[in-house]
Short mmCIF file of C-alpha atoms and ligand atoms in Angstrom, two decimals:
data_model
loop_
_atom_site.label_atom_id
_atom_site.label_comp_id
_atom_site.label_asym_id
_atom_site.label_seq_id
_atom_site.Cartn_x
_atom_site.Cartn_y
_atom_site.Cartn_z
CA UNK G 1 19.10 1.46 17.86
CA UNK G 2 17.47 1.25 21.37
CA UNK G 3 17.67 -2.18 23.21
CA UNK G 4 14.88 -4.06 23.96
CA UNK G 5 14.71 -6.35 26.23
CA UNK G 6 12.84 -9.98 24.98
CA UNK G 7 10.47 -11.34 27.10
CA UNK G 8 6.77 -11.15 27.06
CA UNK G 9 6.07 -8.66 29.89
CA UNK G 10 8.15 -6.32 28.03
CA UNK G 11 6.04 -6.42 24.76
CA UNK G 12 2.89 -6.51 27.35
CA UNK G 13 4.14 -3.30 29.31
CA UNK G 14 5.08 -1.42 25.54
CA UNK G 15 1.22 -2.36 24.66
CA UNK G 16 0.25 -0.79 27.61
CA UNK G 17 2.14 2.50 26.99
CA UNK G 18 1.47 2.59 24.04
CA UNK G 19 -1.21 5.81 22.93
CA UNK G 20 -2.63 4.36 20.11
CA UNK G 21 -3.66 1.10 21.96
CA UNK G 22 -6.87 1.84 21.64
CA UNK G 23 -7.16 1.73 18.13
CA UNK G 24 -7.41 -2.29 17.89
CA UNK G 25 -11.24 -1.96 19.24
CA UNK G 26 -11.99 -0.24 16.11
CA UNK G 27 -11.07 -2.92 14.21
CA UNK G 28 -12.53 -7.06 13.43
CA UNK G 29 -9.50 -8.89 14.54
CA UNK G 30 -10.23 -12.47 13.12
CA UNK G 31 -10.10 -15.36 15.85
CA UNK G 32 -7.58 -18.09 15.52
CA UNK G 33 -10.28 -20.27 15.23
CA UNK G 34 -11.86 -17.90 12.08
CA UNK G 35 -7.96 -17.66 10.26
CA UNK G 36 -8.00 -21.31 10.29
CA UNK G 37 -11.16 -22.34 9.90
CA UNK G 38 -9.74 -25.56 12.47
CA UNK G 39 -12.37 -25.99 15.43
CA UNK G 40 -9.58 -28.14 17.22
CA UNK G 41 -7.06 -25.79 18.03
CA UNK G 42 -6.15 -24.40 21.02
CA UNK G 43 -7.63 -20.94 21.99
CA UNK G 44 -10.10 -21.01 19.35
CA UNK G 45 -11.53 -17.62 20.72
CA UNK G 46 -8.45 -15.77 20.70
CA UNK G 47 -7.32 -13.24 18.87
CA UNK G 48 -5.37 -14.39 15.77
CA UNK G 49 -1.79 -13.13 14.73
CA UNK G 50 -2.37 -10.73 11.88
CA UNK G 51 0.59 -9.26 10.11
CA UNK G 52 -0.63 -9.17 6.54
CA UNK G 53 -1.96 -5.63 6.43
CA UNK G 54 0.60 -4.78 3.43
CA UNK G 55 -1.72 -7.36 1.05
CA UNK G 56 -4.89 -7.22 2.93
CA UNK G 57 -5.74 -4.63 5.67
CA UNK G 58 -8.64 -5.34 8.46
CA UNK G 59 -12.02 -4.47 8.63
CA UNK G 60 -13.02 -1.40 10.83
CA UNK G 61 -16.37 -1.58 12.48
CA UNK G 62 -17.12 2.25 10.95
CA UNK G 63 -16.79 0.62 7.56
CA UNK G 64 -19.34 -2.34 8.23
CA UNK G 65 -21.73 0.41 9.52
CA UNK G 66 -21.12 2.47 6.39
CA UNK G 67 -21.75 -0.34 4.08
CA UNK G 68 -24.85 -1.41 6.13
CA UNK G 69 -26.35 2.06 6.55
CA UNK G 70 -25.95 2.67 2.55
CA UNK G 71 -27.34 -0.49 1.85
CA UNK G 72 -30.61 0.79 3.95
CA UNK G 73 -30.40 3.95 2.20
CA UNK G 74 -30.65 1.70 -0.72
CA UNK G 75 -33.79 -0.57 -0.16
CA UNK G 76 -35.53 2.51 1.23
CA UNK G 77 -34.84 5.77 -0.68
CA UNK G 78 -34.18 3.97 -4.52
CA UNK G 79 -32.81 6.63 -6.52
CA UNK G 80 -33.66 9.55 -4.10
CA UNK G 81 -30.16 8.57 -3.01
CA UNK G 82 -28.35 10.47 -4.89
CA UNK G 83 -29.93 13.82 -3.69
CA UNK G 84 -31.66 13.37 -0.64
CA UNK G 85 -29.47 11.12 1.60
CA UNK G 86 -30.65 10.86 5.00
CA UNK G 87 -27.39 10.58 6.47
CA UNK G 88 -26.14 13.44 3.90
CA UNK G 89 -24.05 11.55 2.58
CA UNK G 90 -25.69 12.23 -1.27
CA UNK G 91 -24.14 9.78 -3.58
CA UNK G 92 -23.70 12.14 -6.35
CA UNK G 93 -21.08 13.83 -4.55
CA UNK G 94 -19.76 10.24 -2.30
CA UNK G 95 -16.11 11.48 -3.57
CA UNK G 96 -16.84 14.20 -1.62
CA UNK G 97 -16.88 12.52 1.81
CA UNK G 98 -13.29 11.03 1.15
CA UNK G 99 -11.34 13.23 -0.55
CA UNK G 100 -9.65 15.52 2.00
CA UNK G 101 -8.95 12.93 4.44
CA UNK G 102 -7.58 10.87 1.50
CA UNK G 103 -5.45 14.26 0.29
CA UNK G 104 -4.43 14.57 3.81
CA UNK G 105 -3.14 10.54 4.09
CA UNK G 106 -1.01 11.58 0.69
CA UNK G 107 0.27 14.78 1.98
CA UNK G 108 -1.68 16.42 -0.66
CA UNK G 109 -4.20 19.70 -1.26
CA UNK G 110 -7.86 18.36 -1.54
CA UNK G 111 -8.06 19.66 -5.33
CA UNK G 112 -5.28 17.33 -6.48
CA UNK G 113 -6.58 13.97 -5.60
CA UNK G 114 -9.16 11.47 -6.43
CA UNK G 115 -10.55 8.20 -5.38
CA UNK G 116 -11.71 6.35 -8.21
CA UNK G 117 -11.80 2.92 -9.72
CA UNK G 118 -8.57 1.02 -8.95
CA UNK G 119 -4.75 1.06 -8.93
CA UNK G 120 -3.67 -0.80 -12.37
CA UNK G 121 -6.69 1.61 -14.23
CA UNK G 122 -5.48 4.48 -12.82
CA UNK G 123 -2.26 3.52 -13.36
CA UNK G 124 -3.50 3.20 -17.12
CA UNK G 125 -5.20 6.42 -17.13
CA UNK G 126 -2.43 8.95 -15.87
CA UNK G 127 0.22 6.96 -18.46
CA UNK G 128 -2.33 8.07 -20.94
CA UNK G 129 -1.68 11.67 -19.63
CA UNK G 130 1.81 12.06 -19.01
CA UNK G 131 3.64 9.74 -21.40
CA UNK G 132 4.41 11.41 -24.80
CA UNK G 133 6.62 9.71 -26.23
CA UNK G 134 8.75 11.10 -29.39
CA UNK G 135 11.17 9.58 -31.36
CA UNK G 136 14.00 11.05 -29.06
CA UNK G 137 12.62 10.96 -26.29
CA UNK G 138 10.31 7.39 -25.75
CA UNK G 139 11.61 5.64 -22.97
CA UNK G 140 10.45 4.47 -19.63
CA UNK G 141 12.65 4.11 -16.66
CA UNK G 142 11.26 1.46 -14.04
CA UNK G 143 12.62 -0.99 -11.80
CA UNK G 144 13.47 -4.56 -12.99
CA UNK G 145 11.35 -6.33 -10.43
CA UNK G 146 8.39 -4.09 -10.38
CA UNK G 147 5.13 -5.36 -9.24
CA UNK G 148 3.51 -7.25 -12.21
CA UNK G 149 0.94 -5.11 -12.88
CA UNK G 150 2.85 -1.98 -13.18
CA UNK G 151 5.24 -3.83 -15.77
CA UNK G 152 2.43 -4.73 -18.09
CA UNK G 153 0.81 -1.58 -17.92
CA UNK G 154 4.09 0.31 -19.00
CA UNK G 155 4.77 -2.64 -21.63
CA UNK G 156 1.65 -2.28 -23.43
CA UNK G 157 1.32 1.54 -23.41
CA UNK G 158 4.76 1.64 -24.68
CA UNK G 159 3.13 -0.69 -27.73
CA UNK G 160 0.10 1.38 -27.62
CA UNK G 161 2.10 4.15 -28.89
CA UNK G 162 3.90 1.84 -31.54
CA UNK G 163 7.29 1.63 -29.65
CA UNK G 164 8.67 -1.81 -28.54
CA UNK G 165 9.31 -2.36 -25.03
CA UNK G 166 12.68 -4.37 -25.86
CA UNK G 167 13.86 -0.85 -26.92
CA UNK G 168 11.72 1.63 -24.57
CA UNK G 169 12.16 0.32 -21.35
CA UNK G 170 14.66 0.78 -19.33
CA UNK G 171 14.62 -1.70 -16.19
CA UNK G 172 16.81 -1.04 -12.97
CA UNK G 173 18.39 -4.25 -11.77
CA UNK G 174 19.56 -4.13 -8.03
CA UNK G 175 23.76 -3.46 -8.32
CA UNK G 176 25.02 -6.94 -7.69
CA UNK G 177 24.70 -8.44 -4.24
CA UNK G 178 22.05 -6.21 -2.77
CA UNK G 179 18.16 -6.55 -3.05
CA UNK G 180 17.69 -2.94 -2.56
CA UNK G 181 18.47 0.29 -4.96
CA UNK G 182 20.49 2.73 -3.22
CA UNK G 183 19.37 6.38 -4.24
CA UNK G 184 22.52 7.34 -5.50
CA UNK G 185 22.31 4.43 -7.93
CA UNK G 186 18.84 5.28 -9.17
CA UNK G 187 20.05 8.98 -10.06
CA UNK G 188 23.28 7.91 -11.98
CA UNK G 189 20.56 5.67 -13.91
CA UNK G 190 18.18 8.59 -14.52
CA UNK G 191 21.03 10.66 -15.56
CA UNK G 192 22.32 7.66 -18.25
CA UNK G 193 18.91 7.88 -19.72
CA UNK G 194 17.33 11.50 -19.27
CA UNK G 195 18.30 12.53 -23.01
CA UNK G 196 16.04 9.47 -24.38
CA UNK G 197 13.57 9.06 -21.23
CA UNK G 198 9.82 10.16 -21.64
CA UNK G 199 8.97 9.17 -17.81
CA UNK G 200 10.24 7.50 -14.54
CA UNK G 201 7.43 5.27 -12.72
CA UNK G 202 8.51 3.90 -9.85
CA UNK G 203 6.99 2.19 -6.15
CA UNK G 204 6.78 4.24 -3.05
CA UNK G 205 8.03 0.99 -0.84
CA UNK G 206 9.08 -1.97 -2.95
CA UNK G 207 6.43 -4.28 -2.69
CA UNK G 208 9.69 -7.02 -2.21
CA UNK G 209 11.85 -5.99 -0.49
CA UNK G 210 10.00 -3.48 1.61
CA UNK G 211 12.46 -0.94 0.92
CA UNK G 212 10.92 2.65 0.82
CA UNK G 213 12.38 4.94 -1.63
CA UNK G 214 13.64 8.90 -1.41
CA UNK G 215 10.93 10.04 -2.98
CA UNK G 216 11.57 13.84 -2.87
CA UNK G 217 15.27 12.87 -3.94
CA UNK G 218 14.20 11.05 -6.97
CA UNK G 219 11.50 13.47 -7.85
CA UNK G 220 13.50 16.83 -7.59
CA UNK G 221 16.14 15.23 -9.49
CA UNK G 222 14.26 13.81 -12.13
CA UNK G 223 12.71 16.83 -12.92
CA UNK G 224 15.95 18.84 -12.79
CA UNK G 225 17.07 16.94 -16.33
CA UNK G 226 13.15 17.57 -17.42
CA UNK G 227 12.09 14.03 -17.30
CA UNK G 228 8.37 13.56 -15.76
CA UNK G 229 7.77 11.05 -12.76
CA UNK G 230 5.05 9.40 -11.19
CA UNK G 231 4.65 7.21 -8.25
CA UNK G 232 3.34 3.69 -7.55
CA UNK G 233 2.08 4.19 -3.63
CA UNK G 234 0.18 0.88 -3.20
CA UNK G 235 2.36 -0.33 -0.46
CA UNK G 236 3.12 3.22 0.63
CA UNK G 237 -0.38 4.95 0.98
CA UNK G 238 -1.37 5.06 4.91
CA UNK G 239 2.42 3.26 6.09
CA UNK G 240 5.28 6.04 5.70
CA UNK G 241 4.78 9.83 5.84
CA UNK G 242 4.54 11.94 2.00
CA UNK G 243 4.54 15.18 1.00
CA UNK G 244 3.57 14.82 -2.79
CA UNK G 245 2.39 18.32 -2.99
CA UNK G 246 5.37 19.67 -1.71
CA UNK G 247 8.06 17.35 -3.18
CA UNK G 248 6.62 18.37 -6.48
CA UNK G 249 5.48 14.62 -7.86
CA UNK G 250 4.12 14.78 -11.24
CA UNK G 251 1.43 12.35 -10.70
CA UNK G 252 0.61 9.11 -8.46
CA UNK G 253 -1.35 6.08 -8.15
CA UNK G 254 -2.62 3.96 -5.11
CA UNK G 255 -4.48 1.31 -4.01
CA UNK G 256 -6.85 1.44 -0.71
CA UNK G 257 -6.93 -2.19 0.46
CA UNK G 258 -3.59 -2.72 2.04
CA UNK G 259 -2.52 -0.73 5.23
CA UNK G 260 -5.67 1.55 4.09
CA UNK G 261 -8.29 -1.11 5.27
CA UNK G 262 -10.73 -0.45 2.16
CA UNK G 263 -11.42 -4.20 1.58
CA UNK G 264 -10.74 -6.38 -1.14
CA UNK G 265 -10.35 -5.01 -4.48
CA UNK G 266 -11.45 -2.00 -2.86
CA UNK G 267 -11.46 1.91 -5.02
CA UNK G 268 -8.32 3.30 -6.11
CA UNK G 269 -6.92 6.40 -5.45
CA UNK G 270 -4.81 9.41 -7.55
CA UNK G 271 -2.69 12.47 -7.23
CA UNK G 272 -1.92 15.19 -9.87
CA UNK G 273 0.16 18.07 -8.99
CA UNK G 274 -1.71 21.02 -9.39
CA UNK G 275 0.94 22.17 -11.75
CA UNK G 276 -0.29 19.52 -14.22
CA UNK G 277 -4.11 20.67 -14.17
CA UNK G 278 -4.04 21.21 -17.70
CA UNK G 279 -2.62 17.90 -19.02
CA UNK G 280 -4.85 16.12 -21.64
CA UNK G 281 -6.29 13.27 -20.70
CA UNK G 282 -9.29 10.59 -21.52
CA UNK G 283 -12.55 11.97 -20.17
CA UNK G 284 -15.81 11.36 -19.37
CA UNK G 285 -19.33 12.77 -17.37
CA UNK G 286 -18.14 12.56 -13.91
CA UNK G 287 -15.10 14.69 -14.97
CA UNK G 288 -17.34 17.56 -16.19
CA UNK G 289 -18.79 20.47 -13.88
CA UNK G 290 -21.09 19.51 -11.08
CA UNK G 291 -23.60 22.67 -11.35
CA UNK G 292 -24.07 21.30 -15.16
CA UNK G 293 -23.63 17.63 -15.37
CA UNK G 294 -27.01 16.68 -15.68
CA UNK G 295 -27.91 19.29 -18.67
CA UNK G 296 -26.99 16.52 -20.93
CA UNK G 297 -25.70 19.40 -23.25
CA UNK G 298 -23.02 17.43 -24.52
CA UNK G 299 -20.37 20.63 -24.40
CA UNK G 300 -17.16 19.30 -22.08
CA UNK G 301 -16.63 21.51 -19.35
CA UNK G 302 -14.22 20.25 -16.80
CA UNK G 303 -14.57 20.01 -13.23
CA UNK G 304 -11.11 21.93 -11.77
CA UNK G 305 -8.24 19.57 -10.71
CA UNK G 306 -8.09 15.82 -10.18
CA UNK G 307 -11.61 15.80 -9.78
CA UNK G 308 -11.48 16.18 -13.67
CA UNK G 309 -9.44 13.22 -14.33
CA UNK G 310 -12.74 11.19 -13.41
CA UNK G 311 -14.42 8.92 -15.34
CA UNK G 312 -17.63 7.06 -13.98
CA UNK G 313 -19.64 8.05 -11.09
CA UNK G 314 -17.69 6.17 -8.40
CA UNK G 315 -18.51 2.97 -6.24
CA UNK G 316 -20.72 4.41 -3.37
CA UNK G 317 -20.19 1.07 -0.86
CA UNK G 318 -16.17 0.91 -2.40
CA UNK G 319 -16.66 4.77 -1.34
CA UNK G 320 -18.01 4.41 2.18
CA UNK G 321 -15.90 1.49 3.17
CA UNK G 322 -12.80 3.36 2.20
CA UNK G 323 -13.91 6.33 4.68
CA UNK G 324 -14.95 3.49 7.70
CA UNK G 325 -10.90 3.07 7.95
CA UNK G 326 -9.83 7.00 6.63
CA UNK G 327 -12.38 8.05 9.80
CA UNK G 328 -9.33 6.67 11.87
CA UNK G 329 -6.30 7.90 10.06
CA UNK G 330 -8.29 11.27 10.06
CA UNK G 331 -8.69 11.02 14.07
CA UNK G 332 -4.90 9.96 14.81
CA UNK G 333 -3.14 11.39 12.01
CA UNK G 334 -0.32 9.63 9.91
CA UNK G 335 2.69 11.41 12.00
CA UNK G 336 1.64 9.98 15.06
CA UNK G 337 0.87 6.18 12.83
CA UNK G 338 4.29 6.63 12.15
CA UNK G 339 5.72 6.88 15.19
CA UNK G 340 4.46 3.94 16.38
CA UNK G 341 5.17 1.97 12.90
CA UNK G 342 8.29 2.76 13.04
CA UNK G 343 8.61 1.27 17.41
CA UNK G 344 6.93 -1.83 16.33
CA UNK G 345 8.92 -2.29 13.17
CA UNK G 346 11.88 -2.06 15.07
CA UNK G 347 10.72 -4.03 18.04
CA UNK G 348 10.00 -6.79 15.39
CA UNK G 349 13.91 -6.40 13.84
CA UNK G 350 15.62 -6.41 17.23
CA UNK G 351 13.62 -9.69 18.23
CA UNK G 352 14.42 -10.98 15.08
CA UNK G 353 18.05 -10.52 15.22
CA UNK G 354 18.29 -11.96 18.77
CA UNK G 355 16.39 -14.81 18.63
CA UNK G 356 17.86 -16.38 14.91
CA UNK G 357 21.39 -16.02 15.79
CA UNK G 358 21.52 -19.13 13.25
CA UNK G 359 20.76 -16.88 10.82
CA UNK G 360 17.88 -19.31 8.75
CA UNK G 361 17.10 -15.52 7.34
CA UNK G 362 18.10 -12.61 6.31
CA UNK G 363 16.32 -9.98 6.06
CA UNK G 364 16.32 -8.05 3.12
CA UNK G 365 14.62 -4.74 4.03
CA UNK G 366 16.55 -2.09 4.97
CA UNK G 367 17.70 -1.62 8.56
CA UNK G 368 17.82 1.88 8.50
CA UNK G 369 14.38 3.06 9.70
CA UNK G 370 13.89 5.76 6.84
CA UNK G 371 14.40 3.30 4.40
CA UNK G 372 11.33 1.44 4.89
CA UNK G 373 7.80 1.27 6.24
CA UNK G 374 6.04 -1.18 8.37
CA UNK G 375 6.95 -4.45 6.36
CA UNK G 376 10.06 -6.27 7.12
CA UNK G 377 10.73 -9.30 4.00
CA UNK G 378 12.66 -12.14 5.66
CA UNK G 379 14.87 -14.34 2.90
CA UNK G 380 14.87 -17.46 3.47
CA UNK G 381 17.76 -20.46 3.03
CA UNK G 382 16.37 -22.52 -0.26
CA UNK G 383 13.53 -25.31 1.15
CA UNK G 384 12.87 -23.72 4.18
CA UNK G 385 10.33 -20.63 3.31
CA UNK G 386 7.29 -22.77 1.91
CA UNK G 387 7.23 -25.36 4.97
CA UNK G 388 7.50 -22.74 7.94
CA UNK G 389 4.99 -20.15 6.06
CA UNK G 390 2.51 -23.31 5.83
CA UNK G 391 3.40 -24.27 9.62
CA UNK G 392 2.59 -20.87 10.68
CA UNK G 393 -0.59 -20.92 9.03
CA UNK G 394 -1.75 -23.73 10.64
CA UNK G 395 -0.98 -22.07 14.23
CA UNK G 396 -2.97 -18.86 13.07
CA UNK G 397 -0.46 -16.32 12.32
CA UNK G 398 -1.30 -14.77 9.31
CA UNK G 399 1.80 -13.75 7.04
CA UNK G 400 2.08 -13.35 3.29
CA UNK G 401 4.85 -15.69 1.56
CA UNK G 402 6.71 -14.11 -2.00
CA UNK G 403 8.08 -17.21 -4.12
CA UNK G 404 10.77 -18.67 -4.13
CA UNK G 405 11.80 -17.41 -0.74
CA UNK G 406 10.52 -14.79 1.08
CA UNK G 407 8.16 -14.30 3.93
CA UNK G 408 6.53 -10.68 4.46
CA UNK G 409 5.78 -9.29 7.93
CA UNK G 410 4.08 -6.32 8.12
CA UNK G 411 3.37 -5.00 11.87
CA UNK G 412 0.16 -1.81 11.14
CA UNK G 413 0.22 0.61 13.63
CA UNK G 414 -3.35 0.89 13.64
CA UNK G 415 -4.78 -2.69 14.73
CA UNK G 416 -1.21 -4.97 16.01
CA UNK G 417 0.40 -5.12 18.99
CA UNK G 418 3.89 -5.53 20.72
CA UNK G 419 2.59 -9.00 21.92
CA UNK G 420 1.36 -9.87 18.29
CA UNK G 421 4.93 -9.49 17.31
CA UNK G 422 6.46 -11.35 20.50
CA UNK G 423 4.33 -14.03 19.91
CA UNK G 424 5.03 -13.91 15.93
CA UNK G 425 8.73 -13.90 16.80
CA UNK G 426 8.40 -16.83 19.13
CA UNK G 427 5.86 -18.99 16.67
CA UNK G 428 8.57 -18.77 14.28
CA UNK G 429 11.73 -19.84 16.32
CA UNK G 430 9.54 -22.52 17.10
CA UNK G 431 8.41 -23.46 13.25
CA UNK G 432 11.80 -23.18 12.02
CA UNK G 433 13.09 -25.25 14.59
CA UNK G 434 10.32 -27.87 14.00
CA UNK G 435 11.29 -27.94 10.29
CA UNK G 436 14.89 -27.65 10.29
CA UNK G 437 14.15 -30.82 12.77
CA UNK G 438 12.11 -32.85 10.43
CA UNK G 439 14.68 -32.14 7.61
CA UNK G 440 17.67 -33.18 9.28
CA UNK G 441 15.51 -36.32 10.44
CA UNK G 442 14.83 -37.30 6.96
CA UNK G 443 18.51 -37.01 5.43
CA UNK G 444 20.03 -38.89 8.21
C1 PLP M 1 -0.74 -4.48 -4.86
C2 PLP M 1 -0.61 -3.58 -6.18
C3 PLP M 1 -1.07 -3.34 -7.13
C4 PLP M 1 -2.77 -3.74 -7.38
O1 PLP M 1 -2.76 -3.33 -8.70
P1 PLP M 1 -4.49 -3.49 -8.72
O2 PLP M 1 -4.74 -2.73 -10.05
O3 PLP M 1 -5.15 -3.09 -7.30
O4 PLP M 1 -5.20 -5.03 -8.81
C5 PLP M 1 -0.36 -3.26 -8.30
N1 PLP M 1 0.95 -2.73 -7.98
C6 PLP M 1 1.61 -2.80 -6.87
C7 PLP M 1 2.91 -2.08 -6.94
C8 PLP M 1 0.89 -3.67 -5.67
O5 PLP M 1 1.41 -3.33 -4.92
#
């Protein structure tokens, strides 16, 4: 990989040369005072270092404007906002403002995407369509370290169908001494269980290790063995390049409050491949064809495509909150954002390797840029992580911790700079030295 110089001037030069440097101005970056609530902190009004867009993306200025506009329309037009909206965003069709832009982010046809409810709800809805266990084929394959919500969703679906999770869940453990799951290893497990597996659920990017899975290869292999495959893209949507349609993914779900910046608890997204539009599903009035939805005949006629998987009228505030961010994705496009992301994360990696020859942590995220997104996960030696994380927080550095020993660092291409990354690494060095000195002081 390219050699980086390790001084601040180099970071500033990389920012200066960055074609996306102006995108940051479209976001609110919390100040050092705002993020710490410490009025004594030095440089209180300077922007803090926020490397946590993998957990909760920052607020875009567009989002704030759009929500204020909708509140305004609601206060002045009441119910008429549904049908004659002064900004041409009739609430009755509010989903149409985001569907195409969302589809572009995940590499889908517009008809294959619906923006609705939340991730776990959408996962249950699609499992109710795609998980059809029989006596012979009843197993669901997922990773052993799946995100808890995914694990619980799968477990409860199995129980709901009258099966026993201890017999019907295959959980993929990493090979000994490894943190991530090599593609060939996953394929081997799929092939071992293909005759009894009804479904596979895997993450596009693993939340803990930051590993990006080879969705194309794994999907094609699963399907060649006749196993349905769905993907949880919580950490992949808006982070890595996706081609869900071309890869013939059966279905996928994701949330939009991580890399897609829709705000806490924001609306979710789902993908159903056009080959699966006929799949049976739970339904509600919002799945009914638009032209006759309000005729109230109780004779169901489905909307075509993924729109036919909707249930309820979507939250307008949640939808436009997402729109504010998707407008930015639409303007710059995923390929440009991903290109910057690879550079930023590579820069972070090179600084960490150079500044920590003493190895107080190891990076458990794959070193190959094709096998990771924006995030690097640092696994600390026992006893260090909690203290280091606390200290960073105090110094207005936002990264997140995953117990027992991991700190996740995620520079996002929309609003993070090379200077952010440089400052983070220098603060981490200071913090680790301080924590080790304190520990050493105690032990002598
Ligand atoms: C963030 C995340 C979730 C959260 O689910 P919600 O339904 O949005 O609360 C679920 N699964 C994964 C893999 C996640 O990363």
